[in-house]
Amino acid sequence: MKKISVGIDISKKTLDASIYSGSGGQPWIKTTNSEDGFVKIINWVEKQGFNPQEVMFVMEHTGHYGYALAAFLDAHDMPYTFVAGLEVKHHFPLSRVKNDKNDAKKIAQYFYEVQEREDFRIQTIKASEIYTLSLLLSERNLYVKHRAHLKAQLSETQEYSSANRDERLKTIEKVYSKQIREIEKEITNVIDSTPELKRNYDLIRGIAGIGLVTAVTIIVATANFTRSKNARSFANHICVAPCDKSSGTSVKGGVHTSNIGRKDIKALLSRGVLLAIKYDKGIKSYYERKREEGKHYYCIANAIMFKMVCRIFAVVKRGTPYVETHAYIQ
């Protein structure tokens, strides 16, 4: 039996909610993106004649703007799921209206119509832990960027800069470095205190080339592996999987990676490629063989990143650490 869906369009300050039951109109409400607003939506659902614990609250992935609502629903044992905005968009290809109210109605209708498909998955998260990790990663990335700017200032203007200026910049750089180390400790504490996160984190870190930041970023991006269906799907999401671009006899774009997706995660994986080549015998052998064949470095690196993604999803699905079988081949 299909669940009644409550589609919620989330923005920084407001929420638009709409109910879809398969027939009749779609009631709609607008409120604030705050706890008062969450309570208002729940009360509104009850006034429409539905039990909030028997409907499905459906939201698009909007980064940290939706985590507070997810945490609220988690705490009150109300079912919810996240859906990809691109999938909702493609479900209504001829839509001409674009506003928050209409988006909420589309989200509700989309879930109601696809919820019984075999390939559809309910995507829930332990919102509080994922939200905390997301904020910590964002803060760390901010400090890393600022520190990089300071280092560039020091190196590029050293010839003309005064000693006092250099000292100030170095002092600030040390402050950023200290803050980054403290954030990484806090991230580790969150991981260690959450068994389901700790399990997957340890499995991922056992793969050559995967460090703390890469592992945690992937955990946050996949909501601890509840969002992405498989390695191929995630590889597409991070611009690693090759995509064919051809049509008929005139369009021959060849097979290339897409530029649409989380290129920041691809950048993190690319930094781990050299470590994987250095410490993993199987990948080292693969790299050397492809170089002898004349393949370009970036083409090989992309293939190695895809191998890393496949290993990540394999160990998480299997629940056992990665074993380098190449090491046992004589």
PDB file of C-alpha atoms in Angstrom, residues 4-299:
ATOM      1  CA  ILE A   4       0.757   9.397   1.645  1.00  0.00           C
ATOM      2  CA  SER A   5       3.648  11.772   0.928  1.00  0.00           C
ATOM      3  CA  VAL A   6       4.435  15.200   2.340  1.00  0.00           C
ATOM      4  CA  GLY A   7       6.831  16.957  -0.021  1.00  0.00           C
ATOM      5  CA  ILE A   8       8.977  19.650   1.582  1.00  0.00           C
ATOM      6  CA  ASP A   9      10.954  22.199  -0.416  1.00  0.00           C
ATOM      7  CA  ILE A  10      13.773  23.474   1.795  1.00  0.00           C
ATOM      8  CA  SER A  11      15.572  26.797   1.611  1.00  0.00           C
ATOM      9  CA  LYS A  12      17.785  28.612   4.085  1.00  0.00           C
ATOM     10  CA  LYS A  13      14.958  30.411   5.925  1.00  0.00           C
ATOM     11  CA  THR A  14      11.681  28.866   4.748  1.00  0.00           C
ATOM     12  CA  LEU A  15       9.942  25.535   4.176  1.00  0.00           C
ATOM     13  CA  ASP A  16       7.150  24.819   1.689  1.00  0.00           C
ATOM     14  CA  ALA A  17       5.147  21.636   2.343  1.00  0.00           C
ATOM     15  CA  SER A  18       2.503  19.902   0.238  1.00  0.00           C
ATOM     16  CA  ILE A  19       0.541  16.651   0.705  1.00  0.00           C
ATOM     17  CA  TYR A  20      -0.091  14.186  -2.135  1.00  0.00           C
ATOM     18  CA  SER A  21      -2.491  11.274  -1.671  1.00  0.00           C
ATOM     19  CA  GLY A  22      -3.002  10.192  -5.274  1.00  0.00           C
ATOM     20  CA  SER A  23      -6.279  12.016  -5.799  1.00  0.00           C
ATOM     21  CA  GLY A  24      -7.870  15.377  -5.108  1.00  0.00           C
ATOM     22  CA  GLY A  25      -6.029  18.630  -4.569  1.00  0.00           C
ATOM     23  CA  GLN A  26      -2.631  19.202  -3.003  1.00  0.00           C
ATOM     24  CA  PRO A  27      -2.893  21.340   0.150  1.00  0.00           C
ATOM     25  CA  TRP A  28       0.130  23.553   0.747  1.00  0.00           C
ATOM     26  CA  ILE A  29       1.685  25.489   3.611  1.00  0.00           C
ATOM     27  CA  LYS A  30       4.674  27.808   3.960  1.00  0.00           C
ATOM     28  CA  THR A  31       6.570  28.242   7.228  1.00  0.00           C
ATOM     29  CA  THR A  32      10.002  28.984   8.660  1.00  0.00           C
ATOM     30  CA  ASN A  33      12.990  26.624   8.599  1.00  0.00           C
ATOM     31  CA  SER A  34      13.090  26.373  12.400  1.00  0.00           C
ATOM     32  CA  GLU A  35      11.751  24.131  15.147  1.00  0.00           C
ATOM     33  CA  ASP A  36       8.606  26.281  15.364  1.00  0.00           C
ATOM     34  CA  GLY A  37       8.150  25.753  11.636  1.00  0.00           C
ATOM     35  CA  PHE A  38       8.625  21.981  11.983  1.00  0.00           C
ATOM     36  CA  VAL A  39       5.921  21.833  14.668  1.00  0.00           C
ATOM     37  CA  LYS A  40       3.633  23.936  12.476  1.00  0.00           C
ATOM     38  CA  ILE A  41       3.992  21.449   9.605  1.00  0.00           C
ATOM     39  CA  ILE A  42       3.219  18.485  11.888  1.00  0.00           C
ATOM     40  CA  ASN A  43       0.103  20.221  13.248  1.00  0.00           C
ATOM     41  CA  TRP A  44      -0.948  21.125   9.711  1.00  0.00           C
ATOM     42  CA  VAL A  45      -0.619  17.483   8.562  1.00  0.00           C
ATOM     43  CA  GLU A  46      -2.863  16.420  11.463  1.00  0.00           C
ATOM     44  CA  LYS A  47      -5.443  19.082  10.544  1.00  0.00           C
ATOM     45  CA  GLN A  48      -5.538  17.651   7.020  1.00  0.00           C
ATOM     46  CA  GLY A  49      -6.662  14.343   8.539  1.00  0.00           C
ATOM     47  CA  PHE A  50      -3.393  12.385   8.390  1.00  0.00           C
ATOM     48  CA  ASN A  51      -1.264  10.778  11.106  1.00  0.00           C
ATOM     49  CA  PRO A  52       2.267  12.279  10.891  1.00  0.00           C
ATOM     50  CA  GLN A  53       3.762   8.914  11.879  1.00  0.00           C
ATOM     51  CA  GLU A  54       2.041   7.144   8.984  1.00  0.00           C
ATOM     52  CA  VAL A  55       2.881   9.533   6.136  1.00  0.00           C
ATOM     53  CA  MET A  56       6.300   9.917   4.487  1.00  0.00           C
ATOM     54  CA  PHE A  57       8.063  13.281   4.732  1.00  0.00           C
ATOM     55  CA  VAL A  58      10.085  13.755   1.547  1.00  0.00           C
ATOM     56  CA  MET A  59      12.906  16.273   1.074  1.00  0.00           C
ATOM     57  CA  GLU A  60      15.480  17.027  -1.597  1.00  0.00           C
ATOM     58  CA  HIS A  61      19.180  16.849  -0.784  1.00  0.00           C
ATOM     59  CA  THR A  62      20.003  20.476   0.068  1.00  0.00           C
ATOM     60  CA  GLY A  63      23.140  20.114   2.181  1.00  0.00           C
ATOM     61  CA  HIS A  64      22.957  21.213   5.798  1.00  0.00           C
ATOM     62  CA  TYR A  65      19.712  23.202   5.342  1.00  0.00           C
ATOM     63  CA  GLY A  66      17.704  19.990   5.673  1.00  0.00           C
ATOM     64  CA  TYR A  67      19.564  18.302   8.526  1.00  0.00           C
ATOM     65  CA  ALA A  68      17.753  20.183  11.308  1.00  0.00           C
ATOM     66  CA  LEU A  69      14.378  19.021   9.979  1.00  0.00           C
ATOM     67  CA  ALA A  70      15.672  15.455   9.568  1.00  0.00           C
ATOM     68  CA  ALA A  71      16.953  15.485  13.158  1.00  0.00           C
ATOM     69  CA  PHE A  72      13.550  16.732  14.369  1.00  0.00           C
ATOM     70  CA  LEU A  73      11.704  13.968  12.497  1.00  0.00           C
ATOM     71  CA  ASP A  74      14.223  11.405  13.780  1.00  0.00           C
ATOM     72  CA  ALA A  75      13.640  12.496  17.367  1.00  0.00           C
ATOM     73  CA  HIS A  76       9.853  12.172  16.986  1.00  0.00           C
ATOM     74  CA  ASP A  77       9.930   8.785  15.176  1.00  0.00           C
ATOM     75  CA  MET A  78       8.395  10.161  12.002  1.00  0.00           C
ATOM     76  CA  PRO A  79       9.373   8.526   8.681  1.00  0.00           C
ATOM     77  CA  TYR A  80      11.251  10.635   6.168  1.00  0.00           C
ATOM     78  CA  THR A  81      13.455  10.248   3.128  1.00  0.00           C
ATOM     79  CA  PHE A  82      15.718  12.326   0.912  1.00  0.00           C
ATOM     80  CA  VAL A  83      15.407  12.342  -2.882  1.00  0.00           C
ATOM     81  CA  ALA A  84      17.709  13.696  -5.580  1.00  0.00           C
ATOM     82  CA  GLY A  85      16.565  16.986  -7.056  1.00  0.00           C
ATOM     83  CA  LEU A  86      17.720  15.933 -10.527  1.00  0.00           C
ATOM     84  CA  GLU A  87      15.518  12.817 -10.407  1.00  0.00           C
ATOM     85  CA  VAL A  88      12.492  14.921  -9.450  1.00  0.00           C
ATOM     86  CA  LYS A  89      13.267  17.339 -12.280  1.00  0.00           C
ATOM     87  CA  HIS A  90      13.517  14.545 -14.857  1.00  0.00           C
ATOM     88  CA  HIS A  91      10.257  13.033 -13.594  1.00  0.00           C
ATOM     89  CA  PHE A  92       8.432  16.207 -14.730  1.00  0.00           C
ATOM     90  CA  PRO A  93      10.317  17.143 -17.935  1.00  0.00           C
ATOM     91  CA  LEU A  94       7.667  19.498 -19.361  1.00  0.00           C
ATOM     92  CA  SER A  95       7.011  21.583 -16.256  1.00  0.00           C
ATOM     93  CA  ARG A  96       6.916  25.323 -16.977  1.00  0.00           C
ATOM     94  CA  VAL A  97       6.322  26.625 -13.443  1.00  0.00           C
ATOM     95  CA  LYS A  98       9.277  27.044 -11.071  1.00  0.00           C
ATOM     96  CA  ASN A  99       8.646  28.251  -7.528  1.00  0.00           C
ATOM     97  CA  ASP A 100       8.895  26.848  -3.998  1.00  0.00           C
ATOM     98  CA  LYS A 101       5.206  25.952  -3.783  1.00  0.00           C
ATOM     99  CA  ASN A 102       5.277  24.020  -7.047  1.00  0.00           C
ATOM    100  CA  ASP A 103       8.557  22.322  -6.097  1.00  0.00           C
ATOM    101  CA  ALA A 104       7.014  21.012  -2.862  1.00  0.00           C
ATOM    102  CA  LYS A 105       4.066  19.611  -4.820  1.00  0.00           C
ATOM    103  CA  LYS A 106       6.398  17.932  -7.310  1.00  0.00           C
ATOM    104  CA  ILE A 107       8.477  16.336  -4.540  1.00  0.00           C
ATOM    105  CA  ALA A 108       5.346  14.908  -2.909  1.00  0.00           C
ATOM    106  CA  GLN A 109       3.943  13.600  -6.195  1.00  0.00           C
ATOM    107  CA  TYR A 110       7.316  12.181  -7.272  1.00  0.00           C
ATOM    108  CA  PHE A 111       7.671  10.050  -4.140  1.00  0.00           C
ATOM    109  CA  TYR A 112       4.066   8.855  -4.289  1.00  0.00           C
ATOM    110  CA  GLU A 113       4.506   7.664  -7.883  1.00  0.00           C
ATOM    111  CA  VAL A 114       7.943   5.986  -7.574  1.00  0.00           C
ATOM    112  CA  GLN A 115       7.894   4.579  -4.026  1.00  0.00           C
ATOM    113  CA  GLU A 116       6.984   1.059  -5.207  1.00  0.00           C
ATOM    114  CA  ARG A 117       9.670   0.880  -7.885  1.00  0.00           C
ATOM    115  CA  GLU A 118      12.203  -1.897  -7.290  1.00  0.00           C
ATOM    116  CA  ASP A 119      15.199   0.435  -7.616  1.00  0.00           C
ATOM    117  CA  PHE A 120      13.826   3.089  -5.231  1.00  0.00           C
ATOM    118  CA  ARG A 121      15.385   3.232  -1.772  1.00  0.00           C
ATOM    119  CA  ILE A 122      14.237   5.057   1.336  1.00  0.00           C
ATOM    120  CA  GLN A 123      17.182   7.262   2.273  1.00  0.00           C
ATOM    121  CA  THR A 124      17.305   8.121   5.965  1.00  0.00           C
ATOM    122  CA  ILE A 125      20.239   9.203   8.102  1.00  0.00           C
ATOM    123  CA  LYS A 126      21.241   9.615  11.691  1.00  0.00           C
ATOM    124  CA  ALA A 127      20.854  13.305  11.100  1.00  0.00           C
ATOM    125  CA  SER A 128      22.573  14.679  14.184  1.00  0.00           C
ATOM    126  CA  GLU A 129      25.918  12.900  13.629  1.00  0.00           C
ATOM    127  CA  ILE A 130      25.986  13.467   9.861  1.00  0.00           C
ATOM    128  CA  TYR A 131      25.020  17.111  10.360  1.00  0.00           C
ATOM    129  CA  THR A 132      27.814  17.563  12.917  1.00  0.00           C
ATOM    130  CA  LEU A 133      30.385  16.001  10.576  1.00  0.00           C
ATOM    131  CA  SER A 134      29.134  18.138   7.689  1.00  0.00           C
ATOM    132  CA  LEU A 135      29.585  21.342   9.701  1.00  0.00           C
ATOM    133  CA  LEU A 136      33.045  20.292  10.888  1.00  0.00           C
ATOM    134  CA  LEU A 137      34.168  19.475   7.347  1.00  0.00           C
ATOM    135  CA  SER A 138      32.869  22.827   6.084  1.00  0.00           C
ATOM    136  CA  GLU A 139      34.720  24.645   8.859  1.00  0.00           C
ATOM    137  CA  ARG A 140      37.914  22.708   8.162  1.00  0.00           C
ATOM    138  CA  ASN A 141      37.705  23.440   4.417  1.00  0.00           C
ATOM    139  CA  LEU A 142      37.294  27.145   5.189  1.00  0.00           C
ATOM    140  CA  TYR A 143      40.421  27.212   7.353  1.00  0.00           C
ATOM    141  CA  VAL A 144      42.411  25.189   4.805  1.00  0.00           C
ATOM    142  CA  LYS A 145      41.535  27.725   2.084  1.00  0.00           C
ATOM    143  CA  HIS A 146      42.457  30.680   4.288  1.00  0.00           C
ATOM    144  CA  ARG A 147      45.740  29.024   5.254  1.00  0.00           C
ATOM    145  CA  ALA A 148      46.552  28.396   1.598  1.00  0.00           C
ATOM    146  CA  HIS A 149      45.908  32.082   0.831  1.00  0.00           C
ATOM    147  CA  LEU A 150      48.245  33.109   3.642  1.00  0.00           C
ATOM    148  CA  LYS A 151      50.979  30.778   2.395  1.00  0.00           C
ATOM    149  CA  ALA A 152      50.597  32.237  -1.091  1.00  0.00           C
ATOM    150  CA  GLN A 153      50.875  35.756   0.330  1.00  0.00           C
ATOM    151  CA  LEU A 154      54.055  34.821   2.175  1.00  0.00           C
ATOM    152  CA  SER A 155      55.749  33.205  -0.817  1.00  0.00           C
ATOM    153  CA  GLU A 156      54.643  35.669  -3.507  1.00  0.00           C
ATOM    154  CA  THR A 157      55.396  38.908  -1.626  1.00  0.00           C
ATOM    155  CA  GLN A 158      58.410  37.828   0.403  1.00  0.00           C
ATOM    156  CA  GLU A 159      60.777  39.958  -1.663  1.00  0.00           C
ATOM    157  CA  TYR A 160      58.863  43.179  -0.904  1.00  0.00           C
ATOM    158  CA  SER A 161      57.272  42.407   2.449  1.00  0.00           C
ATOM    159  CA  SER A 162      58.342  43.735   5.838  1.00  0.00           C
ATOM    160  CA  ALA A 163      59.459  41.485   8.687  1.00  0.00           C
ATOM    161  CA  ASN A 164      56.492  42.564  10.824  1.00  0.00           C
ATOM    162  CA  ARG A 165      54.014  41.684   8.091  1.00  0.00           C
ATOM    163  CA  ASP A 166      55.583  38.279   7.545  1.00  0.00           C
ATOM    164  CA  GLU A 167      55.478  37.594  11.265  1.00  0.00           C
ATOM    165  CA  ARG A 168      51.777  38.482  11.436  1.00  0.00           C
ATOM    166  CA  LEU A 169      50.941  36.206   8.524  1.00  0.00           C
ATOM    167  CA  LYS A 170      52.963  33.328  10.000  1.00  0.00           C
ATOM    168  CA  THR A 171      51.214  33.769  13.355  1.00  0.00           C
ATOM    169  CA  ILE A 172      47.778  33.622  11.721  1.00  0.00           C
ATOM    170  CA  GLU A 173      48.867  30.605   9.667  1.00  0.00           C
ATOM    171  CA  LYS A 174      49.838  28.779  12.867  1.00  0.00           C
ATOM    172  CA  VAL A 175      46.429  29.601  14.359  1.00  0.00           C
ATOM    173  CA  TYR A 176      44.677  28.087  11.334  1.00  0.00           C
ATOM    174  CA  SER A 177      46.885  24.981  11.487  1.00  0.00           C
ATOM    175  CA  LYS A 178      46.046  24.525  15.165  1.00  0.00           C
ATOM    176  CA  GLN A 179      42.318  24.930  14.490  1.00  0.00           C
ATOM    177  CA  ILE A 180      42.481  22.382  11.667  1.00  0.00           C
ATOM    178  CA  ARG A 181      44.133  19.825  13.975  1.00  0.00           C
ATOM    179  CA  GLU A 182      41.481  20.434  16.647  1.00  0.00           C
ATOM    180  CA  ILE A 183      38.668  20.007  14.117  1.00  0.00           C
ATOM    181  CA  GLU A 184      40.175  16.713  12.943  1.00  0.00           C
ATOM    182  CA  LYS A 185      40.277  15.513  16.562  1.00  0.00           C
ATOM    183  CA  GLU A 186      36.620  16.483  16.979  1.00  0.00           C
ATOM    184  CA  ILE A 187      35.720  14.635  13.773  1.00  0.00           C
ATOM    185  CA  THR A 188      37.502  11.538  15.094  1.00  0.00           C
ATOM    186  CA  ASN A 189      35.600  11.804  18.392  1.00  0.00           C
ATOM    187  CA  VAL A 190      32.243  11.936  16.576  1.00  0.00           C
ATOM    188  CA  ILE A 191      33.199   8.892  14.499  1.00  0.00           C
ATOM    189  CA  ASP A 192      34.442   6.935  17.534  1.00  0.00           C
ATOM    190  CA  SER A 193      31.256   7.653  19.505  1.00  0.00           C
ATOM    191  CA  THR A 194      28.928   6.356  16.759  1.00  0.00           C
ATOM    192  CA  PRO A 195      29.295   2.586  16.136  1.00  0.00           C
ATOM    193  CA  GLU A 196      27.702   2.520  12.661  1.00  0.00           C
ATOM    194  CA  LEU A 197      29.938   5.385  11.499  1.00  0.00           C
ATOM    195  CA  LYS A 198      33.017   3.869  13.157  1.00  0.00           C
ATOM    196  CA  ARG A 199      32.445   0.534  11.404  1.00  0.00           C
ATOM    197  CA  ASN A 200      32.334   2.002   7.907  1.00  0.00           C
ATOM    198  CA  TYR A 201      35.069   4.539   8.625  1.00  0.00           C
ATOM    199  CA  ASP A 202      37.522   1.825   9.708  1.00  0.00           C
ATOM    200  CA  LEU A 203      36.685  -0.279   6.649  1.00  0.00           C
ATOM    201  CA  ILE A 204      37.256   2.659   4.285  1.00  0.00           C
ATOM    202  CA  ARG A 205      40.518   3.713   5.938  1.00  0.00           C
ATOM    203  CA  GLY A 206      41.884   0.221   5.292  1.00  0.00           C
ATOM    204  CA  ILE A 207      42.050   1.033   1.564  1.00  0.00           C
ATOM    205  CA  ALA A 208      45.309   2.525   0.271  1.00  0.00           C
ATOM    206  CA  GLY A 209      44.986   6.213  -0.615  1.00  0.00           C
ATOM    207  CA  ILE A 210      41.977   6.946   1.612  1.00  0.00           C
ATOM    208  CA  GLY A 211      42.690   9.380   4.445  1.00  0.00           C
ATOM    209  CA  LEU A 212      40.597  10.849   7.237  1.00  0.00           C
ATOM    210  CA  VAL A 213      39.104  13.746   5.271  1.00  0.00           C
ATOM    211  CA  THR A 214      38.319  11.637   2.196  1.00  0.00           C
ATOM    212  CA  ALA A 215      36.694   8.888   4.276  1.00  0.00           C
ATOM    213  CA  VAL A 216      34.537  11.277   6.305  1.00  0.00           C
ATOM    214  CA  THR A 217      33.549  13.309   3.231  1.00  0.00           C
ATOM    215  CA  ILE A 218      32.329  10.135   1.509  1.00  0.00           C
ATOM    216  CA  ILE A 219      30.427   9.073   4.640  1.00  0.00           C
ATOM    217  CA  VAL A 220      28.695  12.473   4.781  1.00  0.00           C
ATOM    218  CA  ALA A 221      28.003  12.549   1.017  1.00  0.00           C
ATOM    219  CA  THR A 222      26.389   9.097   1.116  1.00  0.00           C
ATOM    220  CA  ALA A 223      24.758   9.585   4.557  1.00  0.00           C
ATOM    221  CA  ASN A 224      26.815   6.621   5.762  1.00  0.00           C
ATOM    222  CA  PHE A 225      26.090   4.649   2.579  1.00  0.00           C
ATOM    223  CA  THR A 226      22.295   4.964   2.668  1.00  0.00           C
ATOM    224  CA  ARG A 227      21.976   7.291  -0.348  1.00  0.00           C
ATOM    225  CA  SER A 228      24.085   5.907  -3.208  1.00  0.00           C
ATOM    226  CA  LYS A 229      22.869   2.582  -4.591  1.00  0.00           C
ATOM    227  CA  ASN A 230      26.247   1.194  -5.688  1.00  0.00           C
ATOM    228  CA  ALA A 231      29.814   2.057  -6.671  1.00  0.00           C
ATOM    229  CA  ARG A 232      28.879   2.912 -10.243  1.00  0.00           C
ATOM    230  CA  SER A 233      26.148   5.313  -9.127  1.00  0.00           C
ATOM    231  CA  PHE A 234      28.520   7.078  -6.723  1.00  0.00           C
ATOM    232  CA  ALA A 235      31.298   7.170  -9.337  1.00  0.00           C
ATOM    233  CA  ASN A 236      28.867   8.959 -11.655  1.00  0.00           C
ATOM    234  CA  HIS A 237      28.002  11.360  -8.838  1.00  0.00           C
ATOM    235  CA  ILE A 238      31.656  12.352  -8.309  1.00  0.00           C
ATOM    236  CA  CYS A 239      32.604  12.606 -12.018  1.00  0.00           C
ATOM    237  CA  VAL A 240      34.770   9.479 -12.094  1.00  0.00           C
ATOM    238  CA  ALA A 241      32.678   7.028 -14.157  1.00  0.00           C
ATOM    239  CA  PRO A 242      33.140   7.289 -17.950  1.00  0.00           C
ATOM    240  CA  CYS A 243      30.091   8.382 -19.952  1.00  0.00           C
ATOM    241  CA  ASP A 244      29.558   7.771 -23.673  1.00  0.00           C
ATOM    242  CA  LYS A 245      28.602  10.780 -25.808  1.00  0.00           C
ATOM    243  CA  SER A 246      27.552   9.691 -29.285  1.00  0.00           C
ATOM    244  CA  SER A 247      24.470   9.767 -31.500  1.00  0.00           C
ATOM    245  CA  GLY A 248      23.918   8.377 -34.976  1.00  0.00           C
ATOM    246  CA  THR A 249      26.770   8.859 -37.420  1.00  0.00           C
ATOM    247  CA  SER A 250      27.531  12.536 -36.825  1.00  0.00           C
ATOM    248  CA  VAL A 251      27.953  12.913 -33.045  1.00  0.00           C
ATOM    249  CA  LYS A 252      31.041  11.064 -31.856  1.00  0.00           C
ATOM    250  CA  GLY A 253      32.014  12.652 -28.570  1.00  0.00           C
ATOM    251  CA  GLY A 254      33.744   9.539 -27.302  1.00  0.00           C
ATOM    252  CA  VAL A 255      33.812   8.236 -23.745  1.00  0.00           C
ATOM    253  CA  HIS A 256      34.692  10.866 -21.139  1.00  0.00           C
ATOM    254  CA  THR A 257      33.936  11.668 -17.527  1.00  0.00           C
ATOM    255  CA  SER A 258      31.171  14.179 -16.842  1.00  0.00           C
ATOM    256  CA  ASN A 259      31.698  17.596 -15.263  1.00  0.00           C
ATOM    257  CA  ILE A 260      28.328  17.475 -13.483  1.00  0.00           C
ATOM    258  CA  GLY A 261      28.700  16.260  -9.898  1.00  0.00           C
ATOM    259  CA  ARG A 262      30.789  16.413  -6.726  1.00  0.00           C
ATOM    260  CA  LYS A 263      34.175  17.283  -8.188  1.00  0.00           C
ATOM    261  CA  ASP A 264      35.427  18.143  -4.708  1.00  0.00           C
ATOM    262  CA  ILE A 265      35.267  14.444  -3.775  1.00  0.00           C
ATOM    263  CA  LYS A 266      37.032  13.545  -7.015  1.00  0.00           C
ATOM    264  CA  ALA A 267      39.775  16.017  -6.057  1.00  0.00           C
ATOM    265  CA  LEU A 268      40.192  14.312  -2.673  1.00  0.00           C
ATOM    266  CA  LEU A 269      40.467  10.893  -4.321  1.00  0.00           C
ATOM    267  CA  SER A 270      42.946  12.210  -6.887  1.00  0.00           C
ATOM    268  CA  ARG A 271      45.294  13.213  -4.066  1.00  0.00           C
ATOM    269  CA  GLY A 272      45.204   9.638  -2.826  1.00  0.00           C
ATOM    270  CA  VAL A 273      46.089   8.121  -6.202  1.00  0.00           C
ATOM    271  CA  LEU A 274      49.854   8.553  -5.744  1.00  0.00           C
ATOM    272  CA  LEU A 275      49.652   6.956  -2.284  1.00  0.00           C
ATOM    273  CA  ALA A 276      47.655   4.063  -3.727  1.00  0.00           C
ATOM    274  CA  ILE A 277      50.289   3.579  -6.435  1.00  0.00           C
ATOM    275  CA  LYS A 278      53.042   3.676  -3.818  1.00  0.00           C
ATOM    276  CA  TYR A 279      51.533   1.345  -1.214  1.00  0.00           C
ATOM    277  CA  ASP A 280      49.195  -0.992  -3.144  1.00  0.00           C
ATOM    278  CA  LYS A 281      51.042  -3.587  -5.248  1.00  0.00           C
ATOM    279  CA  GLY A 282      48.031  -4.334  -7.430  1.00  0.00           C
ATOM    280  CA  ILE A 283      47.451  -0.681  -8.309  1.00  0.00           C
ATOM    281  CA  LYS A 284      51.184  -0.106  -8.794  1.00  0.00           C
ATOM    282  CA  SER A 285      51.318  -3.018 -11.241  1.00  0.00           C
ATOM    283  CA  TYR A 286      48.242  -1.684 -13.060  1.00  0.00           C
ATOM    284  CA  TYR A 287      49.714   1.827 -13.254  1.00  0.00           C
ATOM    285  CA  GLU A 288      53.062   0.625 -14.625  1.00  0.00           C
ATOM    286  CA  ARG A 289      51.362  -1.607 -17.209  1.00  0.00           C
ATOM    287  CA  LYS A 290      49.168   1.223 -18.486  1.00  0.00           C
ATOM    288  CA  ARG A 291      52.092   3.643 -18.668  1.00  0.00           C
ATOM    289  CA  GLU A 292      53.981   1.113 -20.783  1.00  0.00           C
ATOM    290  CA  GLU A 293      50.949   0.991 -23.077  1.00  0.00           C
ATOM    291  CA  GLY A 294      51.271   4.758 -23.526  1.00  0.00           C
ATOM    292  CA  LYS A 295      48.184   5.802 -21.562  1.00  0.00           C
ATOM    293  CA  HIS A 296      48.042   9.366 -20.257  1.00  0.00           C
ATOM    294  CA  TYR A 297      48.574   9.776 -16.498  1.00  0.00           C
ATOM    295  CA  TYR A 298      45.182  11.397 -15.880  1.00  0.00           C
ATOM    296  CA  CYS A 299      43.391   8.628 -17.759  1.00  0.00           C
TER     297      CYS A 299
END
